[in-house]
Coordinates of C-alpha atoms in Angstrom, one line a residue:
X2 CA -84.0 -72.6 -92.8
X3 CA -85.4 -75.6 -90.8
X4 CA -88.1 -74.2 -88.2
X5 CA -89.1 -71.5 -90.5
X6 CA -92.6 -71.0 -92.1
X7 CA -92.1 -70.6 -95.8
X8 CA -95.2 -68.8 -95.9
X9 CA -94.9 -66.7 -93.2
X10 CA -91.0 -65.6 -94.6
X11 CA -92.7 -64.7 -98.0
X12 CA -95.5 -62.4 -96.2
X13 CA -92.2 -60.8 -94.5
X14 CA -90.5 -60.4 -98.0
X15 CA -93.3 -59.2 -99.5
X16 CA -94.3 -56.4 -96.9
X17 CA -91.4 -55.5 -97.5
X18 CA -91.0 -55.0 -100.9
X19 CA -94.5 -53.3 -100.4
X20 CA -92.8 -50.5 -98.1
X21 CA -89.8 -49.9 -99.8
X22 CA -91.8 -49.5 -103.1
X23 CA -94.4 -47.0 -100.8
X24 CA -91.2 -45.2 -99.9
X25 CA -89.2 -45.4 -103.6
X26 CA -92.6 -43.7 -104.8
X27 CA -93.0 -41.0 -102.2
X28 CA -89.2 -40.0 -102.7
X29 CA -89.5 -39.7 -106.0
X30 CA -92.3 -37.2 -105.7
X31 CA -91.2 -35.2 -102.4
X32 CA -87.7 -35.0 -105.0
X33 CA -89.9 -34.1 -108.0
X34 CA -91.2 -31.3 -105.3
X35 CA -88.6 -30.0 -104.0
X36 CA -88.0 -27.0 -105.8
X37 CA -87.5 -23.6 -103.7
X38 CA -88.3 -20.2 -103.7
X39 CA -86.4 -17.5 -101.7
X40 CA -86.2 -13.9 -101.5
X41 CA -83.3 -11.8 -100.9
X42 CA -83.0 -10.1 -97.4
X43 CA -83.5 -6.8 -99.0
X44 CA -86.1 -8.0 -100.8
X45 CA -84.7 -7.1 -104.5
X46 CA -84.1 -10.3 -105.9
X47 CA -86.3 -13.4 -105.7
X48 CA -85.0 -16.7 -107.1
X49 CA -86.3 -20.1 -108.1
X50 CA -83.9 -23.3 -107.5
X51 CA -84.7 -26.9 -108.9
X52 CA -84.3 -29.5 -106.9
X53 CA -80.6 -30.1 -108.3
X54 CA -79.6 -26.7 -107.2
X55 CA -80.4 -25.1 -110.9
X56 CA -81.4 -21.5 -110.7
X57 CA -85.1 -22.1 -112.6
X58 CA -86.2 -18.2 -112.2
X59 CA -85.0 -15.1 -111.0
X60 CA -87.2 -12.1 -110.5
X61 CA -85.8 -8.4 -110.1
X62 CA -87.9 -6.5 -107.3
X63 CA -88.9 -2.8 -107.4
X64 CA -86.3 -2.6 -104.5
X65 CA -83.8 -3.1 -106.8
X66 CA -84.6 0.3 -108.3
X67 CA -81.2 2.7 -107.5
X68 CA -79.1 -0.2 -106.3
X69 CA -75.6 -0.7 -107.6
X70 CA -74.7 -3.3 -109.7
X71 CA -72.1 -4.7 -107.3
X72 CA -75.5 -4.3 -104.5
X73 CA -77.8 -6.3 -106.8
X74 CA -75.0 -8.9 -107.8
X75 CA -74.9 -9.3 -103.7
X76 CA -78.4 -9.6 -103.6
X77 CA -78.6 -12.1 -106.6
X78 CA -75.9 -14.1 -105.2
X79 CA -77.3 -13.9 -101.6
X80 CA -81.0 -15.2 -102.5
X81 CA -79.5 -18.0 -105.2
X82 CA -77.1 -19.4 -101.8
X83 CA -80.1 -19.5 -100.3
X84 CA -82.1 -20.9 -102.2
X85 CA -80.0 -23.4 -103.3
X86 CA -80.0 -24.4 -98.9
X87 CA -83.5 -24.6 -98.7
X88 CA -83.8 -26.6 -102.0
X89 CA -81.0 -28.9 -100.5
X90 CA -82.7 -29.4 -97.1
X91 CA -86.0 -30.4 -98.8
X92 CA -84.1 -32.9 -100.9
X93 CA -82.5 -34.7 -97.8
X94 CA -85.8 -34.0 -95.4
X95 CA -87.0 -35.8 -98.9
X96 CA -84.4 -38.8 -98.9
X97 CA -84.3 -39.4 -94.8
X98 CA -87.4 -42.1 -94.5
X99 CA -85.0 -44.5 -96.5
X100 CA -81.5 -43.4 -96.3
X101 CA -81.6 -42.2 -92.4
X102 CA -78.2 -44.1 -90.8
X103 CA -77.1 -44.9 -94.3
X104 CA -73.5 -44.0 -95.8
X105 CA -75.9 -43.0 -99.0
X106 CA -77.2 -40.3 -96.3
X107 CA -73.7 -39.1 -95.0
X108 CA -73.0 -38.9 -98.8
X109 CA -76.4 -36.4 -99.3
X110 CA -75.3 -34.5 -96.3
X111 CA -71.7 -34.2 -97.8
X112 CA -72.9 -32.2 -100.5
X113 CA -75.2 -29.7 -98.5
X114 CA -74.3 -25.8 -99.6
X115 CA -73.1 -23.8 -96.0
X116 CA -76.3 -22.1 -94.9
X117 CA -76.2 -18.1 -95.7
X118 CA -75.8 -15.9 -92.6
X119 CA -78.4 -15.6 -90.2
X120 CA -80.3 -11.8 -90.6
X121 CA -78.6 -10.9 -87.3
X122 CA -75.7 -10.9 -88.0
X123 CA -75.6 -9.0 -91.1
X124 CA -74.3 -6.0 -90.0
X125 CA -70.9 -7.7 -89.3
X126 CA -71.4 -10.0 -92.4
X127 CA -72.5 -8.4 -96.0
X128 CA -74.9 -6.3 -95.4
X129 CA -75.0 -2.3 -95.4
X130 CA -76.5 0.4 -92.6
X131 CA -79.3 0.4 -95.4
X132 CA -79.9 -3.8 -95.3
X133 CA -78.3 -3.8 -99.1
X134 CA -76.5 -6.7 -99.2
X135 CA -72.6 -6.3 -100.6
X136 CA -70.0 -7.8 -102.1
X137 CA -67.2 -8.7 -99.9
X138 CA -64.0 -8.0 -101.8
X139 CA -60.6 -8.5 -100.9
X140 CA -58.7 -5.4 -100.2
X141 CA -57.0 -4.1 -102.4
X142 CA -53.0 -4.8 -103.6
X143 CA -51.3 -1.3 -102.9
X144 CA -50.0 0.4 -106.0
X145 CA -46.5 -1.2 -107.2
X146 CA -43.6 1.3 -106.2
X147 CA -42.5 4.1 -108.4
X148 CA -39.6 2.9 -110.1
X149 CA -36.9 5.1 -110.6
X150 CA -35.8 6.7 -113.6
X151 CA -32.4 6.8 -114.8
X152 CA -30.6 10.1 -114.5
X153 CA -29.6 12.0 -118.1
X154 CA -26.4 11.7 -119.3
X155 CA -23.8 13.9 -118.6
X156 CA -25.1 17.8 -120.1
X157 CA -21.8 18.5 -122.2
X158 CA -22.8 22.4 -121.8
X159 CA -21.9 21.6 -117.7
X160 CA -18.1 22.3 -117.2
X161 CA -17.9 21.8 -114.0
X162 CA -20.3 18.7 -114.2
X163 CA -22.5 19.7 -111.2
X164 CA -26.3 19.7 -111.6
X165 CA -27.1 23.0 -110.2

């Protein structure tokens, strides 16, 4: 350390310190904060998601009124993956001043749910003519083949042992 000012090394270290501290506190609160609230594209369900991806709420909408329950389980479904992408994005928007460039980041990114398909293309992706969202469910296994009964045994009141 010869030709450095011990002083001027301990004003570095201690800036320093201040920052990170400045930033440890502000993440902790933009965390504490970042809680999101989202509404289903048909507007039936509206959901609540804590910061760890929790659902916190979940409010039915008079829009739900007549839907199906495999239309509102869509809709529930639909608004909780999406709010569980917003709340996600606020948490690493929350973490980037400190962990931008970091492997902790990468981790955080890792985890990010797959964002919920964009209102344009819902025709072709869960959504009815009427903007209901819908379950996609795999088609269908066809119905097993009939098996075949055994024929009777011989009819003793058949001489000739013919079936007609």
């Amino acid at each position: 350390m010869a030709g450095v000012d011990p002083d001027r090394w301990l004003q570095d270290m201690q800036a320093k310190v201040d920052d990170l501290s400045a930033k440890s506190a502000q993440l902790r609160e933009d965390m504490a904060n970042s809680s999101a609230t989202v509404l289903s594209k048909d507007h039936a369900v509206q959901v609540t998601i804590a910061p760890t991806g929790a659902l916190q709420n979940i409010q039915i909408t008079d829009h739900a009124v007549g839907m199906s329950p495999q239309r509102l389980q869509a809709s529930i479904m639909e608004a909780v993956a999406k709010g569980q992408r917003a709340a996600s994005e606020k948490m690493i928007e929350a973490f980037a001043p400190i962990g931008v460039g970091t492997e902790s980041m990468d981790l955080v990114m890792s985890y990010l749910p797959p964002a919920v398909e964009d209102e344009d293309d819902a025709e072709q992706h869960g959504y009815d003519d009427d903007g209901y969202a819908v379950e996609h469910q795999e088609p269908a296994a066809p119905p097993p083949a009939p098996t075949r009964q055994p024929r009777p045994a011989h009819d003793d009141d058949d001489e000739d042992g013919q079936p007609w």
